[in-house]
CSV table of C-alpha atoms and ligand atoms in Angstrom, one decimal:
chain,number,residue,atom,x,y,z
F,1250,UNK,CA,0.0,0.0,0.0
F,1251,UNK,CA,1.4,3.4,-0.9
F,1252,UNK,CA,1.8,6.0,1.8
F,1253,UNK,CA,1.5,9.7,1.4
F,1254,UNK,CA,4.7,11.6,2.4
F,1255,UNK,CA,4.2,14.0,5.0
F,1256,UNK,CA,2.9,17.0,2.9
F,1257,UNK,CA,3.6,20.7,4.1
F,1258,UNK,CA,1.0,21.8,6.4
F,1259,UNK,CA,1.0,25.4,5.3
F,1260,UNK,CA,2.0,27.8,2.5
F,1261,UNK,CA,4.9,28.9,4.7
F,1262,UNK,CA,6.1,25.4,5.4
F,1263,UNK,CA,5.9,24.7,1.6
F,1264,UNK,CA,8.2,27.7,1.1
F,1265,UNK,CA,10.6,26.5,3.8
F,1266,UNK,CA,10.7,23.0,2.4
F,1267,UNK,CA,11.5,24.2,-1.2
F,1268,UNK,CA,13.9,26.5,0.4
F,1269,UNK,CA,15.7,23.6,2.1
F,1270,UNK,CA,16.3,22.3,-1.5
F,1271,UNK,CA,17.7,25.6,-2.5
F,1272,UNK,CA,14.6,26.7,-4.3
F,1273,UNK,CA,13.5,30.1,-3.6
F,1274,UNK,CA,9.7,30.5,-4.3
F,1275,UNK,CA,7.7,33.5,-3.8
F,1276,UNK,CA,4.3,33.4,-1.9
F,1277,UNK,CA,2.0,32.9,-5.1
F,1278,UNK,CA,4.2,30.0,-6.3
F,1279,UNK,CA,4.3,28.5,-2.8
F,1280,UNK,CA,0.5,28.8,-2.5
F,1281,UNK,CA,0.0,27.1,-5.9
F,1282,UNK,CA,2.4,24.1,-4.8
F,1283,UNK,CA,0.7,24.0,-1.5
F,1284,UNK,CA,-2.8,23.8,-3.1
F,1285,UNK,CA,-1.7,21.3,-5.8
F,1286,UNK,CA,-0.4,18.9,-3.1
F,1287,UNK,CA,-3.3,19.4,-0.7
F,1288,UNK,CA,-6.1,19.0,-3.4
F,1289,UNK,CA,-4.2,16.4,-5.3
F,1290,UNK,CA,-4.5,18.4,-8.5
F,1291,UNK,CA,-1.7,18.7,-11.2
F,1292,UNK,CA,0.3,21.9,-11.0
F,1293,UNK,CA,0.4,23.7,-14.3
F,1294,UNK,CA,3.4,26.1,-14.6
F,1295,UNK,CA,3.5,28.3,-17.6
F,1296,UNK,CA,6.0,31.1,-18.1
F,1297,UNK,CA,9.3,32.5,-19.5
F,1298,UNK,CA,12.2,30.2,-20.3
F,1299,UNK,CA,14.7,29.7,-17.5
F,1300,UNK,CA,12.5,30.7,-14.7
F,1301,UNK,CA,12.4,27.6,-12.7
F,1302,UNK,CA,9.4,25.5,-14.0
F,1303,UNK,CA,11.2,22.3,-14.6
F,1304,UNK,CA,13.3,22.7,-11.3
F,1305,UNK,CA,10.1,22.9,-9.2
F,1306,UNK,CA,9.4,19.2,-10.0
F,1307,UNK,CA,12.9,18.0,-9.3
F,1308,UNK,CA,13.0,20.0,-6.0
F,1309,UNK,CA,9.5,18.7,-4.9
F,1310,UNK,CA,10.5,15.1,-5.5
F,1311,UNK,CA,13.6,15.5,-3.3
F,1312,UNK,CA,11.8,17.4,-0.6
F,1313,UNK,CA,9.2,14.6,-0.4
F,1314,UNK,CA,11.5,11.7,-0.8
F,1315,UNK,CA,9.6,10.7,-4.0
F,1316,UNK,CA,10.9,9.3,-7.4
F,1317,UNK,CA,10.8,11.9,-10.1
F,1318,UNK,CA,9.4,10.5,-13.5
F,1319,UNK,CA,10.0,12.8,-16.4
F,1320,UNK,CA,8.1,13.0,-19.6
F,1321,UNK,CA,9.8,15.3,-22.0
F,1322,UNK,CA,7.3,16.5,-24.6
F,1323,UNK,CA,8.1,16.9,-28.3
F,1324,UNK,CA,6.3,17.0,-31.6
F,1325,UNK,CA,5.3,13.5,-32.6
F,1326,UNK,CA,5.3,12.1,-29.0
F,1327,UNK,CA,2.7,9.4,-29.0
F,1328,UNK,CA,1.1,6.9,-26.6
F,1329,UNK,CA,3.8,4.2,-27.3
F,1330,UNK,CA,6.6,6.5,-25.9
F,1331,UNK,CA,4.6,8.4,-23.3
F,1332,UNK,CA,2.5,5.7,-21.8
F,1333,UNK,CA,3.3,2.0,-23.0
F,1334,UNK,CA,4.5,-0.2,-25.7
F,1335,UNK,CA,4.4,-3.9,-26.4
F,1336,UNK,CA,7.9,-5.4,-26.8
F,1337,UNK,CA,7.5,-6.8,-30.3
F,1338,UNK,CA,10.8,-8.3,-30.4
F,1339,UNK,CA,10.3,-10.4,-27.4
F,1340,UNK,CA,6.7,-11.3,-28.7
F,1341,UNK,CA,8.2,-12.6,-31.9
F,1342,UNK,CA,10.7,-14.5,-30.0
F,1343,UNK,CA,7.9,-16.1,-27.9
F,1344,UNK,CA,6.1,-17.2,-30.9
F,1345,UNK,CA,9.0,-18.8,-32.4
F,1346,UNK,CA,9.9,-20.7,-29.1
F,1347,UNK,CA,6.1,-21.7,-28.7
F,1348,UNK,CA,6.2,-23.0,-32.3
F,1349,UNK,CA,9.4,-24.9,-31.9
F,1350,UNK,CA,8.0,-26.6,-28.8
F,1351,UNK,CA,4.7,-27.3,-30.6
F,1352,UNK,CA,2.5,-25.2,-28.3
F,1353,UNK,CA,-1.0,-24.6,-29.6
F,1354,UNK,CA,-1.7,-21.2,-31.4
F,1355,UNK,CA,-4.4,-20.2,-28.8
F,1356,UNK,CA,-1.7,-20.9,-25.9
F,1357,UNK,CA,0.9,-18.8,-27.7
F,1358,UNK,CA,-1.6,-16.0,-28.4
F,1359,UNK,CA,-2.9,-15.9,-25.0
F,1360,UNK,CA,0.6,-15.4,-23.5
F,1361,UNK,CA,1.6,-12.6,-25.9
F,1362,UNK,CA,-0.2,-9.8,-24.2
F,1363,UNK,CA,0.8,-10.5,-20.6
F,1364,UNK,CA,2.7,-7.9,-18.4
F,1365,UNK,CA,6.1,-9.7,-19.4
F,1366,UNK,CA,6.0,-8.1,-22.7
F,1367,UNK,CA,4.8,-4.7,-21.7
F,1368,UNK,CA,7.3,-1.8,-21.6
F,1369,UNK,CA,6.0,0.9,-19.2
F,1370,UNK,CA,6.8,4.4,-20.3
F,1371,UNK,CA,6.6,7.4,-17.9
F,1372,UNK,CA,2.8,7.9,-17.8
F,1373,UNK,CA,2.2,4.1,-16.8
F,1374,UNK,CA,5.2,4.0,-14.5
F,1375,UNK,CA,3.8,6.9,-12.6
F,1376,UNK,CA,0.3,5.1,-12.1
F,1377,UNK,CA,2.0,1.9,-11.0
F,1378,UNK,CA,2.0,1.3,-7.2
F,1379,UNK,CA,5.0,3.1,-5.4
F,1380,UNK,CA,6.0,3.3,-1.7
F,1381,UNK,CA,5.7,7.1,-2.1
F,1382,UNK,CA,3.6,8.5,-5.0
F,1383,UNK,CA,6.2,9.7,-7.5
F,1384,UNK,CA,6.3,13.2,-8.8
F,1385,UNK,CA,5.4,13.0,-12.7
F,1386,UNK,CA,6.9,15.9,-14.6
F,1387,UNK,CA,5.3,16.5,-18.0
F,1388,UNK,CA,7.8,18.9,-19.4
F,1389,UNK,CA,7.0,21.3,-22.2
F,1390,UNK,CA,3.7,20.1,-23.1
F,1391,UNK,CA,3.4,23.1,-25.6
F,1392,UNK,CA,5.8,21.1,-27.8
F,1393,UNK,CA,3.6,18.0,-27.9
F,1394,UNK,CA,0.7,17.8,-30.5
F,1395,UNK,CA,-2.9,18.4,-29.6
F,1396,UNK,CA,-4.0,14.7,-30.0
F,1397,UNK,CA,-1.5,13.9,-27.2
F,1398,UNK,CA,-3.1,16.6,-25.0
F,1399,UNK,CA,-6.5,14.9,-25.5
F,1400,UNK,CA,-4.9,11.5,-24.4
F,1401,UNK,CA,-3.2,13.2,-21.4
F,1402,UNK,CA,-6.6,14.6,-20.3
F,1403,UNK,CA,-8.0,11.1,-20.1
F,1404,UNK,CA,-5.1,9.9,-18.0
F,1405,UNK,CA,-5.2,13.0,-15.6
F,1406,UNK,CA,-8.9,12.9,-15.2
F,1407,UNK,CA,-9.0,9.5,-13.7
F,1408,UNK,CA,-5.4,8.7,-13.1
F,1409,UNK,CA,-5.8,5.6,-15.1
F,1410,UNK,CA,-4.6,4.1,-18.4
F,1411,UNK,CA,-6.5,1.4,-20.2
F,1412,UNK,CA,-4.4,-1.2,-22.1
F,1413,UNK,CA,-7.2,-2.8,-24.2
F,1414,UNK,CA,-5.3,-6.2,-24.6
F,1415,UNK,CA,-4.5,-6.6,-20.9
F,1416,UNK,CA,-6.2,-4.4,-18.2
F,1417,UNK,CA,-6.9,-0.8,-16.8
F,1418,UNK,CA,-4.1,0.4,-14.6
F,1419,UNK,CA,-5.4,2.8,-12.0
F,1420,UNK,CA,-3.0,4.6,-9.5
F,1421,UNK,CA,-3.7,3.6,-5.9
F,1422,UNK,CA,-2.9,7.2,-5.0
F,1423,UNK,CA,-2.5,9.9,-7.6
F,1424,UNK,CA,1.1,10.8,-8.4
F,1425,UNK,CA,2.1,14.5,-7.9
F,1426,UNK,CA,1.8,16.0,-11.4
F,1427,UNK,CA,3.8,19.0,-12.6
F,1428,UNK,CA,3.0,20.1,-16.2
F,1429,UNK,CA,5.2,22.9,-17.7
F,1430,UNK,CA,4.9,25.0,-20.8
F,1431,UNK,CA,6.7,27.7,-22.4
F,1432,UNK,CA,3.5,28.9,-24.1
F,1433,UNK,CA,4.7,28.4,-27.7
F,1434,UNK,CA,1.1,27.7,-28.3
F,1435,UNK,CA,-2.0,27.7,-26.0
F,1436,UNK,CA,-2.7,24.5,-24.0
F,1437,UNK,CA,-6.3,23.3,-24.2
F,1438,UNK,CA,-8.6,24.8,-21.6
F,1439,UNK,CA,-9.9,21.4,-20.6
F,1440,UNK,CA,-6.3,20.3,-19.5
F,1441,UNK,CA,-5.8,23.5,-17.6
F,1442,UNK,CA,-9.2,23.3,-15.9
F,1443,UNK,CA,-7.9,20.2,-14.3
F,1444,UNK,CA,-5.0,21.9,-12.9
F,1445,UNK,CA,-3.8,24.5,-10.5
F,1446,UNK,CA,-2.4,27.1,-12.8
F,1447,UNK,CA,0.5,29.5,-12.0
F,1448,UNK,CA,2.3,31.9,-14.3
F,1449,UNK,CA,6.1,31.9,-13.5
F,1450,UNK,CA,7.6,35.3,-14.2
F,1451,UNK,CA,11.1,36.6,-14.0
F,1452,UNK,CA,11.9,37.1,-10.4
F,1453,UNK,CA,12.3,40.5,-8.8
F,1454,UNK,CA,15.7,41.8,-7.8
F,1455,UNK,CA,15.5,40.6,-4.1
F,1456,UNK,CA,14.5,37.0,-5.1
F,1457,UNK,CA,17.1,36.8,-7.8
F,1458,UNK,CA,19.6,38.0,-5.4
F,1459,UNK,CA,18.6,35.4,-2.9
F,1460,UNK,CA,18.8,32.7,-5.6
F,1461,UNK,CA,22.2,33.7,-6.8
F,1462,UNK,CA,23.4,33.7,-3.1
F,1463,UNK,CA,22.2,30.1,-2.9
F,1464,UNK,CA,23.4,29.0,-6.2
F,1465,UNK,CA,26.7,30.7,-6.5
F,1466,UNK,CA,27.5,31.1,-2.7
F,1467,UNK,CA,31.2,31.9,-3.5
F,1468,UNK,CA,30.1,35.1,-5.2
F,1469,UNK,CA,30.7,38.2,-3.1
F,1470,UNK,CA,27.7,40.1,-1.9
F,1471,UNK,CA,28.7,43.3,-3.9
F,1472,UNK,CA,29.3,41.4,-7.3
F,1473,UNK,CA,26.0,39.4,-6.7
F,1474,UNK,CA,24.1,42.7,-6.5
F,1475,UNK,CA,25.8,44.1,-9.4
F,1476,UNK,CA,25.2,41.2,-11.6
F,1477,UNK,CA,21.4,40.8,-10.6
F,1478,UNK,CA,20.9,44.6,-11.2
F,1479,UNK,CA,22.5,44.2,-14.5
F,1480,UNK,CA,20.5,41.4,-15.5
F,1481,UNK,CA,17.3,43.1,-14.2
F,1482,UNK,CA,18.2,46.0,-16.4
F,1483,UNK,CA,18.7,43.8,-19.5
F,1484,UNK,CA,15.2,42.5,-19.0
F,1485,UNK,CA,13.7,46.0,-19.4
F,1486,UNK,CA,15.3,46.2,-23.1
F,1487,UNK,CA,13.4,45.1,-26.1
F,1488,UNK,CA,15.5,42.0,-26.8
F,1489,UNK,CA,14.7,38.9,-28.9
F,1490,UNK,CA,15.3,36.5,-25.9
F,1491,UNK,CA,15.7,38.0,-22.4
F,1492,UNK,CA,18.1,36.2,-20.0
F,1493,UNK,CA,16.4,33.7,-17.6
F,1494,UNK,CA,17.6,32.6,-14.2
F,1495,UNK,CA,19.7,29.9,-15.7
F,1496,UNK,CA,21.7,32.6,-17.5
F,1497,UNK,CA,22.0,34.8,-14.3
F,1498,UNK,CA,23.4,31.8,-12.5
F,1499,UNK,CA,25.7,30.8,-15.3
F,1500,UNK,CA,27.1,34.3,-15.5
F,1501,UNK,CA,27.7,34.4,-11.8
F,1502,UNK,CA,29.9,31.1,-12.2
F,1503,UNK,CA,31.6,32.6,-15.3
F,1504,UNK,CA,32.4,35.8,-13.3
F,1505,UNK,CA,33.7,33.8,-10.7
F,1506,UNK,CA,35.8,31.7,-13.0
F,1507,UNK,CA,37.5,34.9,-14.2
F,1508,UNK,CA,38.2,35.9,-10.7
F,1509,UNK,CA,36.0,39.0,-11.2
F,1510,UNK,CA,35.4,41.0,-8.0
F,1511,UNK,CA,33.2,43.8,-9.5
F,1512,UNK,CA,31.6,44.5,-13.0
F,1513,UNK,CA,33.5,46.6,-15.4
F,1514,UNK,CA,32.6,47.3,-19.1
F,1515,UNK,CA,35.2,45.1,-20.6
F,1516,UNK,CA,34.3,42.1,-18.5
F,1517,UNK,CA,30.6,42.6,-19.3
F,1518,UNK,CA,31.3,43.0,-23.1
F,1519,UNK,CA,33.5,39.9,-23.1
F,1520,UNK,CA,31.1,37.6,-21.1
F,1521,UNK,CA,27.8,38.9,-22.6
F,1522,UNK,CA,27.6,35.6,-24.6
F,1523,UNK,CA,26.7,33.8,-21.4
F,1524,UNK,CA,23.6,36.0,-21.0
F,1525,UNK,CA,22.4,36.7,-24.5
F,1526,UNK,CA,22.3,34.0,-27.1
F,1527,UNK,CA,21.1,35.8,-30.2
F,1528,UNK,CA,23.6,37.9,-32.4
F,1529,UNK,CA,21.2,40.7,-32.9
F,1530,UNK,CA,20.7,41.0,-29.1
F,1531,UNK,CA,24.5,40.9,-28.5
F,1532,UNK,CA,25.2,43.7,-31.1
F,1533,UNK,CA,22.4,45.8,-29.6
F,1534,UNK,CA,23.6,45.5,-26.0
F,1535,UNK,CA,27.5,45.2,-26.4
F,1536,UNK,CA,29.4,48.6,-25.9
F,1537,UNK,CA,27.4,51.7,-25.2
F,1538,UNK,CA,24.1,50.0,-24.0
F,1539,UNK,CA,26.1,47.8,-21.6
F,1540,UNK,CA,28.1,50.8,-20.4
F,1541,UNK,CA,24.8,52.8,-19.9
F,1542,UNK,CA,23.3,50.0,-17.8
F,1543,UNK,CA,26.4,49.7,-15.7
F,1544,UNK,CA,26.6,53.3,-15.0
F,1545,UNK,CA,23.1,53.4,-13.9
F,1546,UNK,CA,23.9,50.5,-11.5
F,1547,UNK,CA,26.9,52.2,-10.2
F,1548,UNK,CA,25.0,55.4,-9.7
F,1549,UNK,CA,22.2,53.5,-7.9
F,1550,UNK,CA,24.7,51.9,-5.6
F,1551,UNK,CA,26.3,55.3,-4.8
F,1552,UNK,CA,22.8,56.8,-4.0
F,1553,UNK,CA,22.1,53.8,-1.8
F,1554,UNK,CA,25.2,54.0,0.2
T,553,LIG,N1,13.3,29.9,-7.7
T,553,LIG,C1,14.5,29.3,-7.9
T,553,LIG,N2,15.3,29.1,-6.9
T,553,LIG,C2,16.5,28.6,-7.0
T,553,LIG,N3,16.9,28.2,-8.3
T,553,LIG,C3,16.1,28.6,-9.4
T,553,LIG,C4,14.9,29.0,-9.1
T,553,LIG,N4,14.3,29.1,-10.3
T,553,LIG,C5,15.2,28.8,-11.3
T,553,LIG,N5,16.3,28.3,-10.6
T,553,LIG,C6,17.5,27.7,-11.4
T,553,LIG,O1,17.4,28.3,-12.6
T,553,LIG,C7,17.8,27.3,-13.7
T,553,LIG,C8,16.7,27.2,-14.6
T,553,LIG,O2,15.5,26.6,-14.1
T,553,LIG,P1,14.6,25.6,-15.0
T,553,LIG,O3,15.4,24.8,-15.8
T,553,LIG,O4,13.7,25.0,-14.0
T,553,LIG,O5,13.8,26.7,-15.8
T,553,LIG,P2,12.5,26.4,-17.0
T,553,LIG,O6,11.5,27.4,-16.5
T,553,LIG,O7,12.1,25.0,-16.8
T,553,LIG,O8,13.3,26.8,-18.1
T,553,LIG,P3,12.9,26.3,-19.7
T,553,LIG,O9,11.6,26.8,-19.9
T,553,LIG,O10,14.1,26.8,-20.4
T,553,LIG,O11,13.0,24.8,-19.5
T,553,LIG,C9,17.9,26.0,-12.9
T,553,LIG,O12,19.4,25.8,-12.8
T,553,LIG,C10,17.4,26.2,-11.5
T,553,LIG,O13,18.2,25.7,-10.5
T,554,LIG,MG1,12.3,23.5,-18.2
């Protein structure tokens, strides 16, 4: 029989347990996570790239001592790869062996669609019994095709999968489901209706600083403040692709690797490729725009002190 891990008893405890795994959640996100756990509803996280959507599933699994089962979505993803598949090669072998030992056709046919020949993919695995219900991460659902969404809706509404040749598998306790989307297309309302929805935005400066302090603890406070202010400034520009948290963290690590103690125009220009990944954006920011941003940060720091 599967046991429920001790779930957080409040929004504050949810925040603390995420923080314990180095995930800094603001109150609205902690509320969404708390409610998803409490009401046993999937958590639907939509938002900008690199803002911690995938990470929340990993961190939740760690915090609850649960297995993380990940389904990465992409165009063409189908039931065979998402839910289950029959092992045709082993079935063929079984037929040959059966024929060689003169078993009856009926006997061979009856044995072919048993669990021995079933390959469980992430959705089915998440519904099978576990000591602790697993965390099922359905990552980047917007990349999958709409028919897959319809199938998913069926699975999520009853937490069961019907395998016509065999049986219906029903989860003894629903898994903890986290769905993410980068909103390259709208996900169908029917799927969202089943979920607790939360839009994950870029963090404000205070939260981004806290994240940097946890993820790049070797960075001096002054440098961490500067780099966060710079990235926050970049996000106010009209760029093709704004830097996410992954880029801020990576930049912090890059600056440390270069023994940089404080931002200067040359270092910013030289390392801008860690933050911006499009040539047009780089051309736009490198040089005078970067220098202007740096100046406004230094002026702000001077005013604050
Ligand atoms: N709130 C947070 N606290 C701590 N670390 C965070 C937080 N949010 C994001 N991160 C870190 O930022 C990085 C990017 O997070 P993640 O991969 O989850 O983003 P994502 O929203 O799934 O991005 P994408 O849309 O590109 O898949 C990870 O290394 C993660 O550790
Ligand atoms: Mg992701």
